[in-house]
């Protein structure tokens, strides 16, 4: 069990909801940054730490595997899933503040990085601000976001059709398959290419089913290895860390 205590009393005007744990959170972030050099492609998303205690900023989402808990906004490496920086959700934080002011600044020399986000964070304003600092952004975007053109907000497309707009270095695109998907990018173009699924099996023979089970086990093992990369007692050797990045020597 981890018990945190801070006897120093702060003034009422400067109190925060996490003042008793800020020193511990800052220590974790510092160690995360020391032990890993993130790659160019980085992802911004949410995570939930399971918790059912009495706090004002606890969240509940019945659609998530962990329904009750503390929400975290995390900046992680897209290839291995290593969490480089995180911001607990206290309420009333905007996506622009989250990315541009906190998470982006946590990456030393963010020039040249490529952020991948989901529609909760992506906006035209944010993309332009990041591009000024030579940082790219790609992600799905809500159709009704501010600065989106009317055709993107209310697209009328047939299956397989694409409509795209470009404002300087920002591209907005709407594409329809089973439903309409809207995305933004300062890196990619509107060109499409065919892809083949890597996970498909024909027939219902026992051999095929056995092969499918084996493949699923391998995928679960790889997923578990990536998920555990940020635990305090990392189950990864020093040699393996050096292979990922020269600065990855040592454990937390």
mmCIF file of C-alpha atoms in Angstrom, residues 11-239:
data_model
loop_
_atom_site.group_PDB
_atom_site.id
_atom_site.type_symbol
_atom_site.label_atom_id
_atom_site.label_comp_id
_atom_site.label_asym_id
_atom_site.label_seq_id
_atom_site.Cartn_x
_atom_site.Cartn_y
_atom_site.Cartn_z
ATOM 1 C CA UNK A 11 -2.920 29.133 1.450
ATOM 2 C CA UNK A 12 -6.546 28.731 0.466
ATOM 3 C CA UNK A 13 -6.010 30.564 -2.835
ATOM 4 C CA UNK A 14 -3.231 28.203 -3.906
ATOM 5 C CA UNK A 15 -4.780 24.911 -2.880
ATOM 6 C CA UNK A 16 -5.326 22.283 -5.534
ATOM 7 C CA UNK A 17 -7.151 18.999 -5.521
ATOM 8 C CA UNK A 18 -3.882 17.066 -5.727
ATOM 9 C CA UNK A 19 -1.584 19.137 -3.522
ATOM 10 C CA UNK A 20 -0.865 16.131 -1.268
ATOM 11 C CA UNK A 21 0.330 13.951 -4.154
ATOM 12 C CA UNK A 22 1.875 16.490 -6.530
ATOM 13 C CA UNK A 23 5.412 15.740 -5.359
ATOM 14 C CA UNK A 24 4.909 12.015 -6.022
ATOM 15 C CA UNK A 25 3.385 12.597 -9.468
ATOM 16 C CA UNK A 26 6.222 14.955 -10.399
ATOM 17 C CA UNK A 27 8.757 12.345 -9.299
ATOM 18 C CA UNK A 28 7.146 9.677 -11.484
ATOM 19 C CA UNK A 29 7.105 11.958 -14.520
ATOM 20 C CA UNK A 30 10.751 12.866 -13.985
ATOM 21 C CA UNK A 31 11.747 9.192 -13.866
ATOM 22 C CA UNK A 32 9.661 8.337 -16.930
ATOM 23 C CA UNK A 33 11.479 11.021 -18.930
ATOM 24 C CA UNK A 34 14.913 10.044 -17.672
ATOM 25 C CA UNK A 35 14.659 6.399 -18.739
ATOM 26 C CA UNK A 36 13.260 6.675 -22.238
ATOM 27 C CA UNK A 37 13.708 8.734 -25.385
ATOM 28 C CA UNK A 38 10.354 8.804 -27.248
ATOM 29 C CA UNK A 39 10.251 8.207 -30.986
ATOM 30 C CA UNK A 40 8.950 10.663 -33.556
ATOM 31 C CA UNK A 41 5.406 9.238 -33.555
ATOM 32 C CA UNK A 42 3.702 9.897 -30.224
ATOM 33 C CA UNK A 43 0.088 9.355 -29.205
ATOM 34 C CA UNK A 44 -2.153 11.337 -26.875
ATOM 35 C CA UNK A 45 -5.030 9.469 -25.269
ATOM 36 C CA UNK A 46 -6.823 8.681 -22.024
ATOM 37 C CA UNK A 47 -6.276 6.061 -19.345
ATOM 38 C CA UNK A 48 -8.266 5.270 -16.217
ATOM 39 C CA UNK A 49 -6.730 4.256 -12.887
ATOM 40 C CA UNK A 50 -9.307 2.163 -11.071
ATOM 41 C CA UNK A 51 -10.501 3.879 -7.880
ATOM 42 C CA UNK A 52 -13.757 4.007 -5.901
ATOM 43 C CA UNK A 53 -12.763 6.289 -3.045
ATOM 44 C CA UNK A 54 -14.333 9.644 -2.197
ATOM 45 C CA UNK A 55 -12.788 12.337 -4.371
ATOM 46 C CA UNK A 56 -14.436 15.138 -6.336
ATOM 47 C CA UNK A 57 -12.846 14.350 -9.697
ATOM 48 C CA UNK A 58 -13.620 10.628 -9.907
ATOM 49 C CA UNK A 59 -15.068 9.632 -13.292
ATOM 50 C CA UNK A 60 -17.555 6.968 -14.356
ATOM 51 C CA UNK A 61 -17.915 5.533 -17.847
ATOM 52 C CA UNK A 62 -20.085 2.404 -18.211
ATOM 53 C CA UNK A 63 -18.587 1.665 -21.656
ATOM 54 C CA UNK A 64 -15.025 1.289 -20.351
ATOM 55 C CA UNK A 65 -13.499 -1.904 -18.865
ATOM 56 C CA UNK A 66 -12.536 0.149 -15.779
ATOM 57 C CA UNK A 67 -15.764 2.019 -15.104
ATOM 58 C CA UNK A 68 -14.851 3.923 -11.925
ATOM 59 C CA UNK A 69 -11.534 5.678 -11.483
ATOM 60 C CA UNK A 70 -9.229 8.646 -11.970
ATOM 61 C CA UNK A 71 -8.841 9.717 -15.583
ATOM 62 C CA UNK A 72 -5.367 10.455 -16.911
ATOM 63 C CA UNK A 73 -4.379 12.157 -20.148
ATOM 64 C CA UNK A 74 -1.175 10.502 -21.319
ATOM 65 C CA UNK A 75 1.529 11.150 -23.898
ATOM 66 C CA UNK A 76 3.032 7.837 -25.017
ATOM 67 C CA UNK A 77 5.300 6.383 -27.666
ATOM 68 C CA UNK A 78 3.182 5.047 -30.549
ATOM 69 C CA UNK A 79 5.320 1.956 -31.155
ATOM 70 C CA UNK A 80 5.865 0.512 -27.682
ATOM 71 C CA UNK A 81 3.221 2.306 -25.587
ATOM 72 C CA UNK A 82 5.689 3.762 -23.066
ATOM 73 C CA UNK A 83 4.059 6.597 -21.106
ATOM 74 C CA UNK A 84 6.319 9.639 -21.246
ATOM 75 C CA UNK A 85 4.086 12.197 -19.530
ATOM 76 C CA UNK A 86 0.628 12.349 -17.983
ATOM 77 C CA UNK A 87 -1.903 14.835 -16.625
ATOM 78 C CA UNK A 88 -4.612 13.762 -14.136
ATOM 79 C CA UNK A 89 -8.100 15.021 -14.967
ATOM 80 C CA UNK A 90 -9.355 17.524 -12.391
ATOM 81 C CA UNK A 91 -12.173 18.946 -14.520
ATOM 82 C CA UNK A 92 -12.363 21.904 -16.874
ATOM 83 C CA UNK A 93 -9.237 21.278 -18.965
ATOM 84 C CA UNK A 94 -9.328 21.927 -22.709
ATOM 85 C CA UNK A 95 -7.573 19.880 -25.352
ATOM 86 C CA UNK A 96 -5.550 22.890 -26.536
ATOM 87 C CA UNK A 97 -4.209 23.509 -23.033
ATOM 88 C CA UNK A 98 -3.549 19.819 -22.548
ATOM 89 C CA UNK A 99 -1.478 19.317 -25.684
ATOM 90 C CA UNK A 100 0.102 22.660 -26.385
ATOM 91 C CA UNK A 101 0.944 23.845 -22.883
ATOM 92 C CA UNK A 102 1.625 20.693 -20.869
ATOM 93 C CA UNK A 103 2.197 17.474 -22.768
ATOM 94 C CA UNK A 104 4.034 19.000 -25.711
ATOM 95 C CA UNK A 105 6.361 20.958 -23.444
ATOM 96 C CA UNK A 106 7.245 17.765 -21.568
ATOM 97 C CA UNK A 107 9.070 16.455 -24.656
ATOM 98 C CA UNK A 108 12.520 18.087 -24.854
ATOM 99 C CA UNK A 109 12.919 19.752 -28.245
ATOM 100 C CA UNK A 110 9.468 18.875 -29.598
ATOM 101 C CA UNK A 111 10.385 20.080 -33.096
ATOM 102 C CA UNK A 112 9.926 17.250 -35.588
ATOM 103 C CA UNK A 113 7.531 15.159 -33.497
ATOM 104 C CA UNK A 114 4.295 13.813 -34.955
ATOM 105 C CA UNK A 115 1.324 13.644 -32.570
ATOM 106 C CA UNK A 116 -1.560 11.230 -33.159
ATOM 107 C CA UNK A 117 -4.842 12.037 -31.414
ATOM 108 C CA UNK A 118 -8.487 11.027 -31.402
ATOM 109 C CA UNK A 119 -11.426 13.335 -32.045
ATOM 110 C CA UNK A 120 -11.593 14.500 -28.431
ATOM 111 C CA UNK A 121 -8.345 16.483 -28.823
ATOM 112 C CA UNK A 122 -8.010 17.332 -32.528
ATOM 113 C CA UNK A 123 -8.832 20.834 -33.791
ATOM 114 C CA UNK A 124 -7.746 23.153 -36.613
ATOM 115 C CA UNK A 125 -6.504 25.767 -34.141
ATOM 116 C CA UNK A 126 -4.321 23.254 -32.330
ATOM 117 C CA UNK A 127 -2.920 21.879 -35.603
ATOM 118 C CA UNK A 128 -1.882 25.358 -36.769
ATOM 119 C CA UNK A 129 -0.244 26.215 -33.454
ATOM 120 C CA UNK A 130 1.731 22.974 -33.438
ATOM 121 C CA UNK A 131 2.793 23.409 -37.064
ATOM 122 C CA UNK A 132 4.268 26.830 -36.241
ATOM 123 C CA UNK A 133 6.659 24.962 -33.970
ATOM 124 C CA UNK A 134 7.392 22.366 -36.688
ATOM 125 C CA UNK A 135 5.347 19.675 -34.964
ATOM 126 C CA UNK A 136 2.842 17.619 -36.963
ATOM 127 C CA UNK A 137 -0.642 16.476 -35.918
ATOM 128 C CA UNK A 138 -2.839 13.704 -37.321
ATOM 129 C CA UNK A 139 -6.122 12.432 -35.940
ATOM 130 C CA UNK A 140 -9.853 12.054 -36.275
ATOM 131 C CA UNK A 141 -11.836 15.227 -35.605
ATOM 132 C CA UNK A 142 -15.400 16.037 -34.597
ATOM 133 C CA UNK A 143 -17.305 17.325 -37.666
ATOM 134 C CA UNK A 144 -18.821 20.228 -35.712
ATOM 135 C CA UNK A 145 -15.496 21.620 -34.495
ATOM 136 C CA UNK A 146 -14.908 25.352 -34.807
ATOM 137 C CA UNK A 147 -13.281 26.441 -38.105
ATOM 138 C CA UNK A 148 -14.457 23.313 -39.948
ATOM 139 C CA UNK A 149 -16.024 24.135 -43.366
ATOM 140 C CA UNK A 150 -19.787 23.457 -43.761
ATOM 141 C CA UNK A 151 -19.184 20.594 -46.194
ATOM 142 C CA UNK A 152 -17.141 18.805 -43.520
ATOM 143 C CA UNK A 153 -19.695 19.548 -40.796
ATOM 144 C CA UNK A 154 -22.586 18.107 -42.833
ATOM 145 C CA UNK A 155 -21.088 15.874 -45.546
ATOM 146 C CA UNK A 156 -23.396 14.071 -47.963
ATOM 147 C CA UNK A 157 -21.321 11.224 -49.331
ATOM 148 C CA UNK A 158 -21.917 7.898 -50.999
ATOM 149 C CA UNK A 159 -20.000 4.833 -49.851
ATOM 150 C CA UNK A 160 -16.359 5.131 -50.886
ATOM 151 C CA UNK A 161 -16.506 8.871 -51.621
ATOM 152 C CA UNK A 162 -13.982 11.352 -50.215
ATOM 153 C CA UNK A 163 -14.121 15.125 -49.811
ATOM 154 C CA UNK A 164 -10.995 17.015 -48.720
ATOM 155 C CA UNK A 165 -10.026 20.638 -48.036
ATOM 156 C CA UNK A 166 -6.639 22.208 -47.384
ATOM 157 C CA UNK A 167 -5.919 25.479 -45.594
ATOM 158 C CA UNK A 168 -2.197 26.161 -45.939
ATOM 159 C CA UNK A 169 -0.633 23.123 -44.226
ATOM 160 C CA UNK A 170 -3.801 21.733 -42.598
ATOM 161 C CA UNK A 171 -5.832 19.117 -44.471
ATOM 162 C CA UNK A 172 -9.406 18.176 -43.516
ATOM 163 C CA UNK A 173 -10.924 15.030 -44.985
ATOM 164 C CA UNK A 174 -14.268 13.215 -44.770
ATOM 165 C CA UNK A 175 -14.578 9.645 -46.047
ATOM 166 C CA UNK A 176 -17.502 7.229 -45.953
ATOM 167 C CA UNK A 177 -17.436 3.456 -45.703
ATOM 168 C CA UNK A 178 -20.099 2.129 -43.326
ATOM 169 C CA UNK A 179 -20.200 5.552 -41.704
ATOM 170 C CA UNK A 180 -18.537 8.910 -42.244
ATOM 171 C CA UNK A 181 -15.063 9.373 -40.763
ATOM 172 C CA UNK A 182 -13.635 12.896 -40.478
ATOM 173 C CA UNK A 183 -9.931 13.478 -39.940
ATOM 174 C CA UNK A 184 -7.275 16.195 -39.916
ATOM 175 C CA UNK A 185 -3.575 16.054 -40.744
ATOM 176 C CA UNK A 186 -0.635 18.390 -41.276
ATOM 177 C CA UNK A 187 1.459 15.475 -42.546
ATOM 178 C CA UNK A 188 -0.561 13.272 -44.915
ATOM 179 C CA UNK A 189 -2.412 13.865 -48.194
ATOM 180 C CA UNK A 190 -5.881 12.812 -49.363
ATOM 181 C CA UNK A 191 -4.543 9.963 -51.506
ATOM 182 C CA UNK A 192 -5.812 6.478 -50.658
ATOM 183 C CA UNK A 193 -4.311 3.017 -50.975
ATOM 184 C CA UNK A 194 -5.676 -0.486 -50.550
ATOM 185 C CA UNK A 195 -4.622 -2.504 -47.516
ATOM 186 C CA UNK A 196 -5.043 -6.176 -46.693
ATOM 187 C CA UNK A 197 -5.999 -7.447 -43.271
ATOM 188 C CA UNK A 198 -3.207 -9.389 -41.591
ATOM 189 C CA UNK A 199 -5.620 -11.401 -39.430
ATOM 190 C CA UNK A 200 -7.905 -13.689 -41.394
ATOM 191 C CA UNK A 201 -8.466 -17.442 -41.573
ATOM 192 C CA UNK A 202 -10.408 -19.607 -43.999
ATOM 193 C CA UNK A 203 -12.402 -22.703 -43.114
ATOM 194 C CA UNK A 204 -13.448 -24.105 -39.759
ATOM 195 C CA UNK A 205 -11.027 -27.028 -39.448
ATOM 196 C CA UNK A 206 -9.441 -27.823 -36.096
ATOM 197 C CA UNK A 207 -6.016 -27.011 -37.551
ATOM 198 C CA UNK A 208 -7.191 -23.542 -38.543
ATOM 199 C CA UNK A 209 -8.776 -22.977 -35.139
ATOM 200 C CA UNK A 210 -5.572 -24.094 -33.443
ATOM 201 C CA UNK A 211 -3.532 -21.695 -35.544
ATOM 202 C CA UNK A 212 -5.955 -18.889 -34.704
ATOM 203 C CA UNK A 213 -5.652 -19.601 -30.977
ATOM 204 C CA UNK A 214 -1.863 -19.595 -31.204
ATOM 205 C CA UNK A 215 -1.847 -16.261 -33.013
ATOM 206 C CA UNK A 216 -4.188 -14.747 -30.427
ATOM 207 C CA UNK A 217 -1.947 -15.947 -27.591
ATOM 208 C CA UNK A 218 1.069 -14.328 -29.241
ATOM 209 C CA UNK A 219 -0.811 -11.048 -29.636
ATOM 210 C CA UNK A 220 -1.908 -11.111 -25.992
ATOM 211 C CA UNK A 221 1.682 -11.731 -24.892
ATOM 212 C CA UNK A 222 2.996 -8.811 -26.957
ATOM 213 C CA UNK A 223 0.221 -6.551 -25.613
ATOM 214 C CA UNK A 224 1.038 -7.503 -22.007
ATOM 215 C CA UNK A 225 4.729 -6.747 -22.590
ATOM 216 C CA UNK A 226 3.891 -3.275 -23.901
ATOM 217 C CA UNK A 227 1.412 -2.515 -21.113
ATOM 218 C CA UNK A 228 3.924 -3.389 -18.387
ATOM 219 C CA UNK A 229 6.706 -1.230 -19.796
ATOM 220 C CA UNK A 230 5.877 1.634 -17.415
ATOM 221 C CA UNK A 231 5.542 -0.275 -14.161
ATOM 222 C CA UNK A 232 7.894 0.785 -11.380
ATOM 223 C CA UNK A 233 9.657 -2.590 -11.374
ATOM 224 C CA UNK A 234 10.061 -2.831 -15.149
ATOM 225 C CA UNK A 235 10.353 -6.409 -16.350
ATOM 226 C CA UNK A 236 12.726 -5.421 -19.113
ATOM 227 C CA UNK A 237 16.521 -5.882 -19.057
ATOM 228 C CA UNK A 238 19.026 -3.090 -19.418
ATOM 229 C CA UNK A 239 20.229 -4.552 -22.708
#
